[in-house]
Amino acid sequence: MKTVDPTYPRLTRRSFCAMTLALPSLAFAHDDHGAADIIADAEVKSFDGSTLTLKLSIYNRSAHAVTLFAVSAPGALGTEALFVTIDSSTQAEARATLRFEGAVPGIFTAVLDFGEDGQGPVLVMP
């Protein structure tokens, strides 16, 4: 008499058919999604005590367009919405003004917010 260990997982026809139907939809669900592939550089254009204006040069290496919504930094007050769209494989420039509650830090990391495409850091040296 054959006995089957009930703790041993086995592939049944039903589970095989379910996997065969589910796998293609799972693969296409993540097609062209994920973190954006961005290269960014920040240049300080003006510096006035607690206010800093940045010129951001952004290159989008991803396969789809991304939109820069905002720039934030530790100790900085909220910034205005930017809404700068960068098409695939192109470069764009944007200006952002950061207002700090106290003195501007010597060197800090600003965070570029691309919404659902993620966030990316950029080094700022005033």
C-alpha atoms as a printed R data frame, in Angstrom:
    type eleno elety resid chain resno      x      y       z
1   ATOM     1    CA   MET     A     1  0.000  0.000   0.000
2   ATOM     2    CA   LYS     A     2  1.320  3.430  -0.977
3   ATOM     3    CA   THR     A     3  1.138  6.242   1.495
4   ATOM     4    CA   VAL     A     4  1.631  9.926   0.726
5   ATOM     5    CA   ASP     A     5  3.112 12.268   3.251
6   ATOM     6    CA   PRO     A     6  0.457 15.049   3.627
7   ATOM     7    CA   THR     A     7  3.124 17.632   4.550
8   ATOM     8    CA   TYR     A     8  4.947 17.109   1.255
9   ATOM     9    CA   PRO     A     9  3.726 19.696  -1.283
10  ATOM    10    CA   ARG     A    10  2.823 18.264  -4.612
11  ATOM    11    CA   LEU     A    11  1.852 19.791  -7.894
12  ATOM    12    CA   THR     A    12 -1.677 18.928  -8.944
13  ATOM    13    CA   ARG     A    13 -3.278 19.599 -12.304
14  ATOM    14    CA   ARG     A    14 -5.474 22.233 -10.713
15  ATOM    15    CA   SER     A    15 -2.544 24.169  -9.193
16  ATOM    16    CA   PHE     A    16 -0.567 23.840 -12.447
17  ATOM    17    CA   CYS     A    17 -3.454 25.330 -14.463
18  ATOM    18    CA   ALA     A    18 -3.893 28.147 -11.947
19  ATOM    19    CA   MET     A    19 -0.193 29.052 -12.099
20  ATOM    20    CA   THR     A    20 -0.195 28.895 -15.895
21  ATOM    21    CA   LEU     A    21 -3.064 31.385 -16.038
22  ATOM    22    CA   ALA     A    22 -1.729 33.711 -13.310
23  ATOM    23    CA   LEU     A    23  1.961 34.057 -14.226
24  ATOM    24    CA   PRO     A    24  1.584 36.093 -17.450
25  ATOM    25    CA   SER     A    25 -0.656 38.636 -15.758
26  ATOM    26    CA   LEU     A    26  1.791 38.991 -12.868
27  ATOM    27    CA   ALA     A    27  4.666 39.539 -15.270
28  ATOM    28    CA   PHE     A    28  2.837 42.256 -17.231
29  ATOM    29    CA   ALA     A    29  1.664 43.998 -14.061
30  ATOM    30    CA   HIS     A    30  5.206 45.241 -13.390
31  ATOM    31    CA   ASP     A    31  6.215 45.979 -16.962
32  ATOM    32    CA   ASP     A    32  7.742 49.480 -17.242
33  ATOM    33    CA   HIS     A    33  7.204 50.246 -13.551
34  ATOM    34    CA   GLY     A    34  9.601 50.815 -10.731
35  ATOM    35    CA   ALA     A    35 11.977 53.501  -9.631
36  ATOM    36    CA   ALA     A    36 12.917 56.085 -12.198
37  ATOM    37    CA   ASP     A    37 16.483 56.142 -13.450
38  ATOM    38    CA   ILE     A    38 17.404 59.774 -12.843
39  ATOM    39    CA   ILE     A    39 20.694 61.683 -12.784
40  ATOM    40    CA   ALA     A    40 20.426 65.052 -11.029
41  ATOM    41    CA   ASP     A    41 22.772 67.910 -10.238
42  ATOM    42    CA   ALA     A    42 22.059 71.000  -8.125
43  ATOM    43    CA   GLU     A    43 23.750 74.371  -8.605
44  ATOM    44    CA   VAL     A    44 23.205 77.197  -6.120
45  ATOM    45    CA   LYS     A    45 22.043 80.303  -8.002
46  ATOM    46    CA   SER     A    46 21.405 82.609  -5.070
47  ATOM    47    CA   PHE     A    47 21.918 82.450  -1.333
48  ATOM    48    CA   ASP     A    48 20.419 84.977   1.074
49  ATOM    49    CA   GLY     A    49 20.858 83.948   4.717
50  ATOM    50    CA   SER     A    50 17.977 81.515   5.078
51  ATOM    51    CA   THR     A    51 16.792 81.318   1.441
52  ATOM    52    CA   LEU     A    52 18.489 79.251  -1.224
53  ATOM    53    CA   THR     A    53 17.617 79.121  -4.938
54  ATOM    54    CA   LEU     A    54 18.735 76.017  -6.824
55  ATOM    55    CA   LYS     A    55 19.078 75.293 -10.511
56  ATOM    56    CA   LEU     A    56 18.380 71.577 -10.943
57  ATOM    57    CA   SER     A    57 19.694 69.768 -14.014
58  ATOM    58    CA   ILE     A    58 17.836 66.470 -14.351
59  ATOM    59    CA   TYR     A    59 18.466 63.710 -16.887
60  ATOM    60    CA   ASN     A    60 15.848 60.972 -17.232
61  ATOM    61    CA   ARG     A    61 17.358 57.629 -18.295
62  ATOM    62    CA   SER     A    62 14.183 55.609 -17.697
63  ATOM    63    CA   ALA     A    63 11.859 54.283 -20.392
64  ATOM    64    CA   HIS     A    64  8.965 56.579 -19.472
65  ATOM    65    CA   ALA     A    65  8.429 60.258 -18.683
66  ATOM    66    CA   VAL     A    66  8.587 61.389 -15.059
67  ATOM    67    CA   THR     A    67  7.322 64.521 -13.343
68  ATOM    68    CA   LEU     A    68  9.213 66.382 -10.639
69  ATOM    69    CA   PHE     A    69  6.615 67.498  -8.107
70  ATOM    70    CA   ALA     A    70  8.653 69.033  -5.292
71  ATOM    71    CA   VAL     A    71 12.057 69.440  -3.658
72  ATOM    72    CA   SER     A    72 12.557 69.095   0.089
73  ATOM    73    CA   ALA     A    73 15.505 69.297   2.474
74  ATOM    74    CA   PRO     A    74 16.037 68.744   6.203
75  ATOM    75    CA   GLY     A    75 15.180 71.944   8.082
76  ATOM    76    CA   ALA     A    76 13.558 73.591   5.050
77  ATOM    77    CA   LEU     A    77  9.978 74.797   4.948
78  ATOM    78    CA   GLY     A    78  7.634 73.324   2.338
79  ATOM    79    CA   THR     A    79  8.297 74.292  -1.270
80  ATOM    80    CA   GLU     A    80  5.900 75.242  -4.003
81  ATOM    81    CA   ALA     A    81  4.785 72.574  -6.453
82  ATOM    82    CA   LEU     A    82  7.061 72.360  -9.490
83  ATOM    83    CA   PHE     A    83  5.327 69.989 -11.981
84  ATOM    84    CA   VAL     A    84  8.302 69.709 -14.347
85  ATOM    85    CA   THR     A    85  7.894 66.787 -16.770
86  ATOM    86    CA   ILE     A    86 11.038 65.140 -18.112
87  ATOM    87    CA   ASP     A    87 10.520 62.876 -21.118
88  ATOM    88    CA   SER     A    88 12.387 59.615 -21.561
89  ATOM    89    CA   SER     A    89 16.093 60.027 -22.422
90  ATOM    90    CA   THR     A    90 15.988 63.818 -22.178
91  ATOM    91    CA   GLN     A    91 17.379 66.505 -19.895
92  ATOM    92    CA   ALA     A    92 15.442 69.304 -18.220
93  ATOM    93    CA   GLU     A    93 16.221 72.181 -15.895
94  ATOM    94    CA   ALA     A    94 14.131 73.472 -13.020
95  ATOM    95    CA   ARG     A    95 14.499 76.163 -10.378
96  ATOM    96    CA   ALA     A    96 13.509 75.578  -6.780
97  ATOM    97    CA   THR     A    97 13.655 77.878  -3.779
98  ATOM    98    CA   LEU     A    98 14.239 76.427  -0.319
99  ATOM    99    CA   ARG     A    99 13.496 78.556   2.741
100 ATOM   100    CA   PHE     A   100 15.059 77.429   6.000
101 ATOM   101    CA   GLU     A   101 13.831 78.149   9.521
102 ATOM   102    CA   GLY     A   102 17.389 78.824  10.701
103 ATOM   103    CA   ALA     A   103 20.729 78.982   8.995
104 ATOM   104    CA   VAL     A   104 21.271 77.010   5.806
105 ATOM   105    CA   PRO     A   105 23.404 73.902   6.447
106 ATOM   106    CA   GLY     A   106 26.877 73.871   4.897
107 ATOM   107    CA   ILE     A   107 26.361 70.731   2.826
108 ATOM   108    CA   PHE     A   108 23.060 68.857   2.735
109 ATOM   109    CA   THR     A   109 21.035 66.412   0.687
110 ATOM   110    CA   ALA     A   110 17.869 67.648  -0.993
111 ATOM   111    CA   VAL     A   111 15.225 65.116  -1.992
112 ATOM   112    CA   LEU     A   112 13.581 65.301  -5.413
113 ATOM   113    CA   ASP     A   113 10.012 63.960  -5.300
114 ATOM   114    CA   PHE     A   114  8.806 62.250  -8.492
115 ATOM   115    CA   GLY     A   115  5.479 61.073  -7.027
116 ATOM   116    CA   GLU     A   116  4.699 57.437  -7.769
117 ATOM   117    CA   ASP     A   117  8.036 57.082  -9.606
118 ATOM   118    CA   GLY     A   118  9.929 57.552  -6.351
119 ATOM   119    CA   GLN     A   119 12.355 59.999  -4.822
120 ATOM   120    CA   GLY     A   120 15.980 60.777  -5.461
121 ATOM   121    CA   PRO     A   121 18.697 62.577  -3.519
122 ATOM   122    CA   VAL     A   122 20.868 65.396  -4.808
123 ATOM   123    CA   LEU     A   123 23.852 66.877  -2.971
124 ATOM   124    CA   VAL     A   124 23.726 70.655  -2.371
125 ATOM   125    CA   MET     A   125 26.807 72.694  -1.448
126 ATOM   126    CA   PRO     A   126 25.965 76.383  -0.837
